[in-house]
Amino acid sequence: MKILVCISRTPDTTAKIAFTDNNTKFATDGVQWIINPYDEWYALVRAIELKEKDASIGIHLITIGGAETEPIIRKALALGGDEAIRVNSTEEDPYFIANQIAVVAKEGAYDLILTGKETIDHNGSSIGAMVAELLDTPFISLATKLDIEPTQAVVTREIEGGEEEAEINFPLVLSCQKGMAEARIPNMRGIMAARTKPLAVKEPLASEKLTSTKAFVLPPAKSGVKLIPAETPELLVQLLREEAKVI
Amino acid sequence: MPVIIFTEHSEEKIKKSSLEAISYGVALAGKLNTDAIAFVVGPTAATLSELGDFGIKKVVHANDSSIVTSDTKSMAAIIAQAVEAYQADIVVFSNTLTAKGVAPRLSVRMKAGLVTGAVALPDLTDGFSVRKTVFSGKAFADIQILSAKKIISLNQNAFEIIKSTGKAEVIPFTAANIPNSIKIKKINRVAGEISLAEADKVVSAGRGLKGPENWGMVEELAKLLGAATACSRPVADSNWRPHHEHVGQTGLSIAPDLYIAIGISGAIQHLAGVNRSKTIVVINKDPEAPFFKSADYGIVGDAFEVVPKIIEAVKQLKK
Ligand SMILES: Cc1cc2nc3c(=O)[nH]c(=O)nc-3n(C[C@H](O)[C@H](O)[C@H](O)COP(=O)(O)OP(=O)(O)OC[C@H]3O[C@@H](n4cnc5c(N)ncnc54)[C@H](O)[C@@H]3O)c2cc1C
């Protein structure tokens, strides 16, 4: 069983969101970078949990990014991946990225490809399903549970107002969210081991781009809070009806 | 070169989020001088001709109960066939759980640039660019779609439902050779709750409520207002509330008309999921709680005293 986990580098959740170059670029000054939480907490850690039960499972990681993404790849390896591939491109179009992953996935004949449910910067939620379509495999979005049997996976996913359990043959692609795994932090042994784990760098394949980012916009700031005395909450209810017109 | 709107339904009716997508699709088709077609998959008790009330003249219905709508592969194949049959250039989705599995697949099939999480109609003054949320609601990006074919997945509660009059013609559609790649074992539904993603009002509470036994007043207020209930992450992590109620950067991102936050500090990761709400009310006993900076209305006070009074006032209002 071979698992490919897609890893993305994102700004830390507390990073200040600002833009430069006429609002066309994210201002990276002083930004801490992390593994996209969904990729780490759910996709990668679930793969590691599965490997702990069955040591024959191989976990490979893939990132599309420049050399600046290597620290987070090492961190992911410290958590538990076996080896990693970085496709050397800073391109951001999801179709382009999915094509790079699909090529590697095909060459490596992976049984299972895991992504996080979305990245916390692009909020695209589209790479996993695109990869699945390129590979012509099944895809389950927003999976909350994953178990593997010899020829198939048993996957639970969120549906509106509940959940659904399905059986799917390998190979398949899953996007992972909360419920999948218990969060963990890398230990010293993992960090040491990660230094020497293989990290291959590949040049991207030529692929079309279907989108590009024109500009960023910050939402308008709130004009300020209207405080209502705690003794007269009925005033709040009145304002919600007459001023905000929401109840 | 019509616009096709992928239209979802629950057992009985067309989903509210799909009516938003339809209104968006109709408006977009108007801008482009073309037709808007609603595409519906699977049997439904909804009277599809009534989509005319939202400006739709043509509904295409693949009324086949054997289609496994959870199978993203089948769904993308079916929609692709409809796109082909009607020579559509643009497909509009509501950015639902289903769309997240299907729209990207369709994007690959059609070689159509995809924007998920759209919040406004495209700007056509210089190419075709669509505004979407990025950085978990902390900013927007204008994404230029470069391909001739385009797919837009509209955020929920981001576009107003626009009423019109008329009856839509319903045309049956037969999909051919649909693959089936998954086998559904079981479905568990929590009945009777208002779907959080679609809700236009949300009452949410945090660790300030001390324990799950204190959620009665949250549920009561929500019920009175016709609101869904939500919670902060530590509340879900401690199993005080079900996980699907967790909103924020790592939970659900929502944009209701009204968001009432009770005993929630307003950490940046929480705000990320709720700051697109139109009106935010914060009830917190700490005047320094960061949430007040992002609120429209606030009460500095003890939730256990304030919330019951609010409930009374809402009851009075309803009389
Ligand atoms: C990577 C990452 C991702 C995260 N993602 C999320 C996310 O998606 N969603 C999320 O919510 N959090 C998330 N968090 C956690 C977040 O940082 C906060 O810890 C969390 O939101 C705090 O929850 P809270 O406001 O319920 O609790 P607290 O921060 O403990 O706040 C409780 C509040 O209740 C008030 N209070 C106490 N008693 C009363 C009373 N009697 N009446 C009125 N008010 C009272 C207090 O003044 C305080 O402001 C994330 C954190 C990280 C690091």
Coordinates of C-alpha atoms and ligand atoms in Angstrom, one line a residue:
Chain A
M1 CA 0.0 0.0 0.0
K2 CA 1.4 3.4 -1.0
I3 CA 0.0 6.6 0.2
L4 CA 0.7 10.0 -1.3
V5 CA -0.1 13.0 1.0
C6 CA -0.4 16.4 -0.6
I7 CA 1.1 19.1 1.5
S8 CA 0.8 22.8 1.1
R9 CA 2.6 25.7 2.9
T10 CA 0.3 28.3 4.3
P11 CA 0.8 31.4 6.5
D12 CA 0.2 30.7 10.2
T13 CA -3.4 31.2 11.3
T14 CA -2.5 34.4 13.2
A15 CA -0.6 35.9 10.3
K16 CA -1.5 39.5 9.5
I17 CA -3.2 39.5 6.1
A18 CA -1.8 42.4 4.0
F19 CA -0.9 42.9 0.4
T20 CA 1.9 44.6 -1.6
D21 CA 2.7 45.5 -5.2
N22 CA -0.6 47.3 -5.8
N23 CA -2.5 44.6 -3.9
T24 CA -1.4 41.8 -6.3
K25 CA 0.9 40.0 -3.8
F26 CA 0.5 38.7 -0.3
A27 CA 2.9 40.6 2.1
T28 CA 5.1 37.9 3.4
D29 CA 7.2 40.1 5.7
G30 CA 7.3 38.6 9.2
V31 CA 5.0 35.8 8.3
Q32 CA 5.4 32.5 9.9
W33 CA 4.8 29.5 7.6
I34 CA 3.1 26.3 8.6
I35 CA 1.9 23.1 7.0
N36 CA -1.7 23.8 6.0
P37 CA -3.5 22.5 9.1
Y38 CA -5.9 20.2 7.2
D39 CA -3.0 18.6 5.4
E40 CA -1.1 18.1 8.6
W41 CA -3.7 17.3 11.2
Y42 CA -6.0 15.1 9.1
A43 CA -4.4 13.9 5.9
L44 CA -0.8 13.3 7.0
V45 CA -1.5 12.2 10.6
R46 CA -4.2 9.7 9.4
A47 CA -1.6 8.2 7.0
I48 CA 0.8 7.9 9.8
E49 CA -1.8 6.2 12.0
L50 CA -2.4 3.7 9.3
K51 CA 1.3 3.0 8.9
E52 CA 1.6 2.4 12.6
K53 CA -0.9 -0.4 12.3
D54 CA 0.7 -1.8 9.1
A55 CA 4.4 -1.0 8.7
S56 CA 4.4 -2.1 5.1
I57 CA 2.6 1.1 4.1
G58 CA 4.7 3.7 2.5
I59 CA 4.0 7.4 2.9
H60 CA 5.3 9.8 0.3
L61 CA 4.7 13.6 0.5
I62 CA 4.3 16.0 -2.4
T63 CA 4.5 19.8 -2.4
I64 CA 4.3 22.1 -5.4
G65 CA 6.5 25.1 -4.4
G66 CA 9.8 26.8 -4.4
A67 CA 12.8 26.0 -2.2
E68 CA 11.2 28.1 0.5
T69 CA 8.7 25.3 1.2
E70 CA 11.4 22.8 2.2
P71 CA 11.3 23.6 6.0
I72 CA 7.6 22.6 6.1
I73 CA 8.3 19.5 4.1
R74 CA 11.0 18.6 6.6
K75 CA 8.5 19.2 9.4
A76 CA 6.0 16.9 7.7
L77 CA 8.8 14.3 7.3
A78 CA 9.5 14.7 11.0
L79 CA 5.9 13.9 11.8
G80 CA 6.3 10.7 9.9
G81 CA 6.4 10.6 6.1
D82 CA 9.0 8.3 4.5
E83 CA 10.1 10.5 1.6
A84 CA 9.1 13.7 -0.2
I85 CA 8.9 15.1 -3.6
R86 CA 8.9 18.8 -4.3
V87 CA 7.8 20.0 -7.7
N88 CA 9.7 23.2 -8.2
S89 CA 7.1 25.7 -9.2
T90 CA 5.5 28.7 -7.5
E91 CA 2.5 28.5 -9.9
E92 CA -0.9 28.8 -8.1
D93 CA -3.5 27.8 -10.6
P94 CA -5.2 24.7 -9.2
Y95 CA -5.4 23.0 -12.6
F96 CA -1.7 23.4 -13.1
I97 CA -1.0 22.1 -9.6
A98 CA -3.4 19.1 -9.9
N99 CA -1.6 18.2 -13.2
Q100 CA 1.8 18.1 -11.4
I101 CA 0.4 15.9 -8.6
A102 CA -1.4 13.6 -11.1
V103 CA 1.8 13.0 -13.0
V104 CA 3.7 12.0 -9.9
A105 CA 0.7 10.0 -8.7
K106 CA 0.6 8.0 -11.9
E107 CA 4.3 7.3 -12.0
G108 CA 4.3 6.2 -8.3
A109 CA 1.2 4.0 -8.7
Y110 CA -0.2 5.2 -5.3
D111 CA -3.3 3.4 -3.9
L112 CA -4.4 6.3 -1.9
I113 CA -3.9 10.1 -2.3
L114 CA -4.8 12.3 0.6
T115 CA -5.3 16.1 0.7
G116 CA -6.6 18.4 3.3
K117 CA -10.2 19.7 2.8
E118 CA -8.8 23.1 1.6
T119 CA -5.9 25.4 2.2
I120 CA -6.4 28.1 4.7
D121 CA -5.0 30.7 2.3
H122 CA -6.6 29.9 -1.1
N123 CA -9.7 28.2 0.3
G124 CA -10.0 26.4 -3.1
S125 CA -11.0 22.9 -2.0
S126 CA -10.4 21.8 -5.5
I127 CA -7.0 20.0 -5.9
G128 CA -8.0 16.6 -4.7
A129 CA -11.1 16.3 -7.0
M130 CA -9.1 17.6 -9.9
V131 CA -6.4 15.0 -9.3
A132 CA -9.0 12.3 -9.1
E133 CA -10.5 13.4 -12.4
L134 CA -7.1 13.5 -14.1
L135 CA -6.4 9.9 -12.8
D136 CA -10.0 8.8 -13.4
T137 CA -10.4 7.5 -9.9
P138 CA -13.1 8.0 -7.3
F139 CA -12.9 11.0 -5.0
I140 CA -14.5 11.6 -1.7
S141 CA -14.6 15.2 -0.3
L142 CA -14.6 16.2 3.3
A143 CA -13.9 12.7 4.7
T144 CA -14.1 12.4 8.5
K145 CA -13.0 8.7 8.8
L146 CA -10.9 6.4 6.8
D147 CA -10.2 2.7 7.3
I148 CA -8.4 0.4 4.9
E149 CA -9.2 -3.2 4.0
P150 CA -7.2 -5.3 1.5
T151 CA -8.9 -4.1 -1.7
Q152 CA -11.0 -1.2 -0.6
A153 CA -11.3 1.8 1.7
V154 CA -14.2 2.5 4.1
V155 CA -14.7 6.2 4.2
T156 CA -17.1 8.4 6.1
R157 CA -17.8 11.8 4.9
E158 CA -19.8 14.8 6.0
I159 CA -23.1 15.4 4.2
E160 CA -25.6 18.1 4.9
G161 CA -27.2 17.3 8.2
G162 CA -25.3 14.1 8.8
E163 CA -22.7 11.7 7.5
E164 CA -22.4 8.9 5.0
E165 CA -20.3 5.8 4.9
A166 CA -19.1 4.3 1.7
E167 CA -16.9 1.5 0.4
I168 CA -14.6 2.4 -2.5
N169 CA -12.0 0.3 -4.3
F170 CA -8.4 1.6 -4.6
P171 CA -7.0 3.7 -6.1
L172 CA -8.8 6.7 -4.8
V173 CA -8.4 10.3 -3.7
L174 CA -9.8 11.8 -0.5
S175 CA -9.9 15.3 1.0
C176 CA -9.6 15.0 4.8
Q177 CA -11.1 17.1 7.6
K178 CA -11.8 17.0 11.3
G179 CA -12.5 13.6 12.7
M180 CA -9.8 11.8 10.7
A181 CA -7.0 11.7 13.2
E182 CA -5.7 12.9 16.5
A183 CA -3.4 15.9 16.2
R184 CA 0.3 15.2 17.3
I185 CA 3.5 17.1 17.4
P186 CA 6.9 15.9 16.0
N187 CA 9.3 14.4 18.5
M188 CA 13.1 14.8 18.6
R189 CA 13.7 11.5 17.0
G190 CA 11.4 12.3 14.2
I191 CA 13.1 15.7 13.7
M192 CA 16.5 14.1 13.5
A193 CA 15.3 11.3 11.2
A194 CA 13.7 13.9 8.9
R195 CA 17.0 15.5 8.1
T196 CA 18.2 12.5 6.1
K197 CA 14.9 11.4 4.6
P198 CA 14.9 11.7 0.8
L199 CA 13.5 14.9 -0.6
A200 CA 13.5 14.8 -4.4
V201 CA 13.1 17.9 -6.4
K202 CA 11.4 17.7 -9.8
E203 CA 10.9 20.3 -12.4
P204 CA 7.2 20.9 -13.3
L205 CA 5.7 19.5 -16.4
A206 CA 4.3 22.0 -18.9
S207 CA 0.6 22.4 -18.2
E208 CA -2.1 24.8 -19.1
K209 CA -3.3 27.4 -16.6
L210 CA -6.9 28.1 -16.4
T211 CA -6.9 31.0 -13.8
S212 CA -4.7 33.7 -12.5
T213 CA -5.0 36.1 -9.5
K214 CA -5.5 39.7 -10.6
A215 CA -5.7 41.4 -7.2
F216 CA -6.6 41.1 -3.6
V217 CA -9.0 43.2 -1.6
L218 CA -9.4 43.5 2.2
P219 CA -12.9 43.6 3.5
P220 CA -14.2 47.0 4.8
A221 CA -13.5 47.5 8.5
K222 CA -16.4 47.4 10.9
S223 CA -17.5 50.9 11.8
G224 CA -17.3 50.1 15.5
V225 CA -19.4 48.3 18.0
K226 CA -22.6 49.8 19.5
L227 CA -22.6 48.8 23.2
I228 CA -25.9 48.1 25.0
P229 CA -26.0 48.2 28.8
A230 CA -26.3 44.7 30.3
E231 CA -29.3 45.8 32.3
T232 CA -31.4 46.5 29.1
P233 CA -30.9 43.6 26.7
E234 CA -34.4 44.3 25.3
L235 CA -32.8 47.3 23.6
L236 CA -30.6 45.0 21.7
V237 CA -33.6 43.0 20.5
Q238 CA -35.2 46.3 19.4
L239 CA -32.1 47.4 17.5
L240 CA -31.8 44.1 15.8
R241 CA -35.4 44.5 14.6
E242 CA -35.5 48.2 13.7
E243 CA -32.0 49.1 12.8
A244 CA -30.2 46.0 11.6
K245 CA -33.6 44.5 10.4
V246 CA -32.3 40.9 11.0
I247 CA -35.0 39.5 13.2
Chain B
M1 CA -24.1 29.5 -25.1
P2 CA -26.2 29.2 -22.0
V3 CA -25.3 29.3 -18.4
I4 CA -26.2 26.0 -16.6
I5 CA -26.9 26.1 -12.9
F6 CA -26.4 22.9 -11.1
T7 CA -29.5 22.8 -8.8
E8 CA -29.6 20.7 -5.7
H9 CA -32.6 19.6 -3.8
S10 CA -33.3 17.9 -0.5
E11 CA -36.1 15.4 -0.3
E12 CA -38.9 17.8 -1.0
K13 CA -37.6 21.1 -2.1
I14 CA -34.9 23.0 -4.0
K15 CA -32.2 24.0 -1.6
K16 CA -32.0 27.7 -0.6
S17 CA -28.4 27.8 -1.6
S18 CA -29.3 26.6 -5.1
L19 CA -31.9 29.3 -5.4
E20 CA -29.1 31.7 -4.7
A21 CA -27.0 30.0 -7.4
I22 CA -30.0 30.2 -9.8
S23 CA -30.4 34.0 -9.1
Y24 CA -26.7 34.4 -9.7
G25 CA -26.9 32.3 -12.9
V26 CA -29.9 34.2 -14.2
A27 CA -28.2 37.6 -13.5
L28 CA -25.0 36.4 -15.2
A29 CA -26.9 35.1 -18.2
G30 CA -28.7 38.5 -18.4
K31 CA -25.3 40.2 -18.5
L32 CA -24.1 37.9 -21.2
N33 CA -27.3 38.0 -23.2
T34 CA -27.9 34.3 -23.0
D35 CA -30.2 31.8 -21.3
A36 CA -30.0 30.3 -17.9
I37 CA -30.8 26.6 -17.6
A38 CA -31.4 24.9 -14.2
F39 CA -30.0 21.3 -14.2
V40 CA -31.5 18.9 -11.7
V41 CA -30.4 15.4 -11.0
G42 CA -32.5 12.7 -9.3
P43 CA -36.1 12.4 -8.4
T44 CA -37.6 15.2 -6.3
A45 CA -41.0 16.1 -5.0
A46 CA -40.4 19.8 -5.9
T47 CA -42.4 21.2 -8.7
L48 CA -39.6 22.2 -11.0
S49 CA -41.7 24.4 -13.3
E50 CA -41.9 26.8 -10.3
L51 CA -38.2 27.6 -10.8
G52 CA -39.8 30.2 -13.2
D53 CA -40.4 32.2 -10.0
F54 CA -36.7 32.8 -10.0
G55 CA -36.2 33.7 -13.6
I56 CA -35.6 30.2 -15.0
K57 CA -37.2 29.4 -18.4
K58 CA -35.8 25.9 -18.9
V59 CA -35.2 23.2 -16.3
V60 CA -33.4 20.1 -17.5
H61 CA -34.1 17.1 -15.3
A62 CA -32.1 13.9 -15.2
N63 CA -34.9 12.1 -13.3
D64 CA -33.1 8.8 -12.7
S65 CA -33.2 7.2 -9.3
S66 CA -30.3 4.9 -10.1
I67 CA -27.8 7.7 -10.1
V68 CA -25.6 7.7 -7.0
T69 CA -25.5 11.4 -6.3
S70 CA -22.7 10.9 -3.7
D71 CA -20.4 9.6 -6.5
T72 CA -18.5 12.6 -7.6
K73 CA -17.3 10.8 -10.7
S74 CA -20.9 10.0 -11.9
M75 CA -22.1 13.5 -11.1
A76 CA -19.3 15.1 -13.0
A77 CA -20.0 12.8 -16.0
I78 CA -23.7 13.6 -16.0
I79 CA -23.2 17.3 -15.8
A80 CA -20.6 17.2 -18.5
Q81 CA -23.2 15.5 -20.7
A82 CA -25.7 18.2 -20.1
V83 CA -23.1 20.9 -20.7
E84 CA -22.4 19.1 -24.0
A85 CA -26.0 18.7 -25.0
Y86 CA -26.8 22.4 -24.4
Q87 CA -23.5 23.8 -25.5
A88 CA -23.1 25.6 -22.2
D89 CA -20.0 27.8 -21.6
I90 CA -20.6 28.5 -18.0
V91 CA -21.6 26.3 -15.1
V92 CA -22.7 27.8 -11.8
F93 CA -22.7 25.8 -8.5
S94 CA -23.5 26.7 -5.0
N95 CA -20.4 26.0 -3.0
T96 CA -21.9 23.1 -1.1
L97 CA -20.4 19.8 0.1
T98 CA -21.6 18.3 -3.1
A99 CA -20.1 21.0 -5.3
K100 CA -16.7 20.7 -3.5
G101 CA -16.5 17.1 -4.9
V102 CA -18.0 17.7 -8.3
A103 CA -17.1 21.2 -9.6
P104 CA -13.3 20.6 -9.7
R105 CA -13.8 17.3 -11.5
L106 CA -16.1 19.0 -14.1
S107 CA -13.4 21.8 -14.4
V108 CA -10.9 19.1 -15.6
R109 CA -13.4 17.5 -17.9
M110 CA -14.4 20.8 -19.5
K111 CA -11.0 22.4 -19.2
A112 CA -12.9 25.2 -17.6
G113 CA -11.2 27.6 -15.1
L114 CA -12.9 27.2 -11.7
V115 CA -13.5 29.8 -9.0
T116 CA -14.8 28.3 -5.7
G117 CA -16.2 30.5 -3.0
A118 CA -17.3 33.3 -5.3
V119 CA -19.1 36.2 -3.6
A120 CA -20.1 38.5 -6.5
L121 CA -21.0 38.5 -10.2
P122 CA -18.0 38.4 -12.6
D123 CA -16.4 41.7 -13.6
L124 CA -16.5 41.6 -17.4
T125 CA -14.8 45.0 -18.1
D126 CA -11.4 43.4 -18.6
G127 CA -11.7 39.7 -19.3
F128 CA -13.7 37.6 -16.8
S129 CA -12.8 38.0 -13.2
V130 CA -14.6 36.6 -10.2
R131 CA -14.2 37.8 -6.6
K132 CA -13.8 35.0 -4.0
T133 CA -13.0 34.7 -0.4
V134 CA -9.4 33.8 0.5
F135 CA -7.4 33.6 3.7
S136 CA -10.4 32.0 5.4
G137 CA -12.6 35.1 5.0
K138 CA -9.9 37.6 6.0
A139 CA -9.6 38.9 2.4
F140 CA -11.0 38.6 -1.2
A141 CA -9.2 37.8 -4.4
D142 CA -10.2 38.7 -7.9
I143 CA -9.5 35.6 -10.0
Q144 CA -9.3 35.9 -13.7
I145 CA -10.6 32.9 -15.6
L146 CA -8.4 32.4 -18.7
S147 CA -10.3 29.6 -20.4
A148 CA -13.3 29.9 -22.7
K149 CA -15.4 27.7 -20.5
K150 CA -15.9 28.7 -16.9
I151 CA -17.2 27.3 -13.6
I152 CA -18.2 29.4 -10.7
S153 CA -19.0 27.9 -7.3
L154 CA -20.9 30.6 -5.3
N155 CA -20.6 30.9 -1.6
Q156 CA -23.7 30.4 0.5
N157 CA -25.5 33.5 1.7
A158 CA -23.4 35.7 -0.6
F159 CA -26.0 36.4 -3.3
E160 CA -29.6 37.6 -2.8
I161 CA -32.4 35.4 -4.1
I162 CA -34.2 37.4 -6.8
K163 CA -37.8 36.7 -7.4
S164 CA -39.4 36.8 -10.9
T165 CA -42.6 35.5 -12.4
G166 CA -43.2 32.8 -15.0
K167 CA -43.3 29.1 -15.5
A168 CA -40.3 27.1 -16.5
E169 CA -40.4 24.4 -19.1
V170 CA -39.2 21.1 -17.7
I171 CA -37.2 18.9 -20.2
P172 CA -36.3 15.3 -19.3
F173 CA -32.7 14.4 -19.7
T174 CA -31.3 10.9 -20.1
A175 CA -27.7 10.5 -19.1
A176 CA -25.8 7.6 -20.8
N177 CA -23.1 5.2 -19.5
I178 CA -22.8 6.7 -16.0
P179 CA -19.9 5.1 -14.1
N180 CA -20.5 4.1 -10.5
S181 CA -17.4 4.0 -8.4
I182 CA -18.6 3.9 -4.8
K183 CA -20.9 1.8 -2.7
I184 CA -22.9 3.6 0.0
K185 CA -23.1 1.5 3.2
K186 CA -25.1 3.8 5.4
I187 CA -26.3 7.3 6.0
N188 CA -26.9 8.9 9.4
R189 CA -28.9 12.1 9.4
V190 CA -29.5 14.3 12.4
A191 CA -33.1 15.2 11.7
G192 CA -34.8 18.5 12.2
E193 CA -31.9 20.8 12.6
I194 CA -31.4 23.9 10.5
S195 CA -28.4 23.5 8.3
L196 CA -25.6 25.7 9.6
A197 CA -24.1 26.5 6.2
E198 CA -27.5 27.7 4.8
A199 CA -28.8 29.4 8.0
D200 CA -29.4 33.1 7.8
K201 CA -29.3 33.4 11.6
V202 CA -26.8 31.7 13.9
V203 CA -26.6 31.6 17.7
S204 CA -23.1 30.5 18.7
A205 CA -21.5 29.9 22.1
G206 CA -18.0 29.3 23.5
R207 CA -16.1 28.2 26.5
G208 CA -17.6 31.0 28.5
L209 CA -20.7 28.8 29.0
K210 CA -18.7 26.5 31.2
G211 CA -20.3 23.2 30.2
P212 CA -22.6 21.4 27.9
E213 CA -25.4 21.4 30.5
N214 CA -25.7 25.2 29.9
W215 CA -26.7 25.1 26.3
G216 CA -30.4 25.1 26.9
M217 CA -30.6 28.8 26.7
V218 CA -28.6 28.9 23.5
E219 CA -30.9 26.3 21.9
E220 CA -34.0 28.2 23.1
L221 CA -32.8 31.5 21.7
A222 CA -31.9 29.8 18.4
K223 CA -35.3 28.2 18.2
L224 CA -37.1 31.4 18.9
L225 CA -35.2 33.2 16.2
G226 CA -35.3 30.3 13.7
A227 CA -31.5 30.2 13.9
A228 CA -29.0 27.4 13.7
T229 CA -26.6 26.7 16.6
A230 CA -22.8 26.9 16.3
C231 CA -19.8 26.8 18.7
S232 CA -16.2 27.6 19.0
R233 CA -13.5 25.0 18.5
P234 CA -12.6 24.1 22.1
V235 CA -16.3 23.5 22.7
A236 CA -16.5 20.9 19.9
D237 CA -13.1 19.5 20.9
S238 CA -14.3 18.9 24.5
N239 CA -17.4 17.2 23.0
W240 CA -19.7 19.7 24.6
R241 CA -21.3 20.1 21.2
P242 CA -21.2 18.0 18.0
H243 CA -18.3 18.6 15.6
H244 CA -20.4 19.9 12.8
E245 CA -21.2 23.0 14.9
H246 CA -17.6 24.1 15.0
V247 CA -17.1 27.3 13.1
G248 CA -13.9 29.2 12.3
Q249 CA -10.7 28.8 10.4
T250 CA -10.6 25.0 10.9
G251 CA -14.3 24.5 11.0
L252 CA -17.2 25.7 8.9
S253 CA -17.0 29.2 7.4
I254 CA -20.4 30.9 7.5
A255 CA -21.9 34.2 6.4
P256 CA -25.4 34.5 8.0
D257 CA -27.3 37.8 8.2
L258 CA -27.1 37.6 12.0
Y259 CA -24.4 35.9 14.1
I260 CA -24.8 36.1 17.9
A261 CA -21.6 35.0 19.8
I262 CA -22.1 34.2 23.5
G263 CA -19.0 33.7 25.7
I264 CA -16.7 33.5 22.8
S265 CA -13.4 35.5 23.0
G266 CA -13.1 36.2 19.3
A267 CA -9.7 34.6 18.6
I268 CA -8.5 35.3 15.1
Q269 CA -9.1 31.7 14.0
H270 CA -12.7 32.0 15.2
L271 CA -13.3 35.3 13.5
A272 CA -11.9 33.9 10.2
G273 CA -15.0 31.6 9.9
V274 CA -17.7 34.1 10.9
N275 CA -16.5 37.6 10.0
R276 CA -18.5 37.7 6.7
S277 CA -21.7 37.7 8.8
K278 CA -23.7 40.8 8.1
T279 CA -24.6 41.7 11.6
I280 CA -22.5 40.4 14.6
V281 CA -23.7 40.5 18.2
V282 CA -21.2 39.8 20.9
I283 CA -22.2 38.9 24.5
N284 CA -19.1 38.6 26.7
K285 CA -18.4 39.5 30.4
D286 CA -14.9 40.8 29.5
P287 CA -15.0 44.3 28.0
E288 CA -11.5 43.6 26.6
A289 CA -12.6 40.5 24.6
P290 CA -11.2 40.9 21.1
F291 CA -14.5 40.0 19.6
F292 CA -16.0 43.4 20.4
K293 CA -13.7 44.9 17.8
S294 CA -15.4 42.9 15.1
A295 CA -18.9 43.3 16.4
D296 CA -21.8 45.5 15.3
Y297 CA -23.6 45.3 18.7
G298 CA -22.3 44.2 22.0
I299 CA -23.3 43.6 25.6
V300 CA -20.7 43.5 28.3
G301 CA -22.2 41.2 30.8
D302 CA -22.7 37.7 32.2
A303 CA -24.3 35.5 29.6
F304 CA -26.2 33.6 32.3
E305 CA -28.0 36.9 33.2
V306 CA -28.2 38.5 29.8
V307 CA -29.3 35.7 27.5
P308 CA -32.5 34.8 29.5
K309 CA -33.4 38.5 29.3
I310 CA -32.9 38.5 25.6
I311 CA -35.0 35.4 25.3
E312 CA -37.8 37.2 27.2
A313 CA -37.5 40.2 25.0
V314 CA -37.7 38.1 21.8
K315 CA -40.8 36.4 23.2
Q316 CA -42.4 39.8 23.9
L317 CA -41.6 40.8 20.3
K318 CA -43.3 37.8 18.9
K319 CA -46.6 38.4 20.8
Ligands
LIG1 C1 -4.3 26.6 14.1 C2 -5.5 26.9 14.9 C3 -6.8 26.8 14.4 C4 -7.9 27.2 15.1 N1 -9.2 27.1 14.6 C5 -10.2 27.5 15.3 C6 -11.5 27.5 14.7 O1 -11.7 27.1 13.6 N2 -12.6 28.0 15.5 C7 -12.4 28.4 16.8 O2 -13.4 28.8 17.4 N3 -11.2 28.4 17.3 C8 -10.1 28.0 16.6 N4 -8.9 28.0 17.2 C9 -8.8 28.3 18.6 C10 -8.8 29.7 19.0 O3 -7.5 30.2 18.9 C11 -9.4 30.0 20.4 O4 -8.6 29.2 21.3 C12 -10.8 29.6 20.5 O5 -11.6 30.2 19.5 C13 -11.4 30.1 21.9 O6 -12.7 29.6 22.1 P1 -13.6 30.4 23.1 O7 -13.8 31.8 22.6 O8 -14.9 29.5 23.1 O9 -12.9 30.2 24.5 P2 -12.1 31.3 25.3 O10 -11.0 31.9 24.5 O11 -11.7 30.5 26.5 O12 -13.1 32.4 25.6 C14 -14.2 32.3 26.5 C15 -14.8 33.7 26.5 O13 -16.0 33.6 27.3 C16 -16.0 34.8 28.1 N5 -16.8 34.4 29.3 C17 -16.5 33.6 30.3 N6 -17.5 33.5 31.2 C18 -18.5 34.2 30.7 C19 -19.9 34.5 31.1 N7 -20.4 34.0 32.2 N8 -20.6 35.4 30.3 C20 -20.1 35.9 29.2 N9 -18.9 35.6 28.7 C21 -18.1 34.8 29.5 C22 -14.6 35.1 28.4 O14 -14.5 36.5 28.8 C23 -13.9 34.7 27.1 O15 -13.8 35.9 26.3 C24 -7.7 27.6 16.5 C25 -6.4 27.7 17.0 C26 -5.3 27.4 16.2 C27 -4.0 27.5 16.8

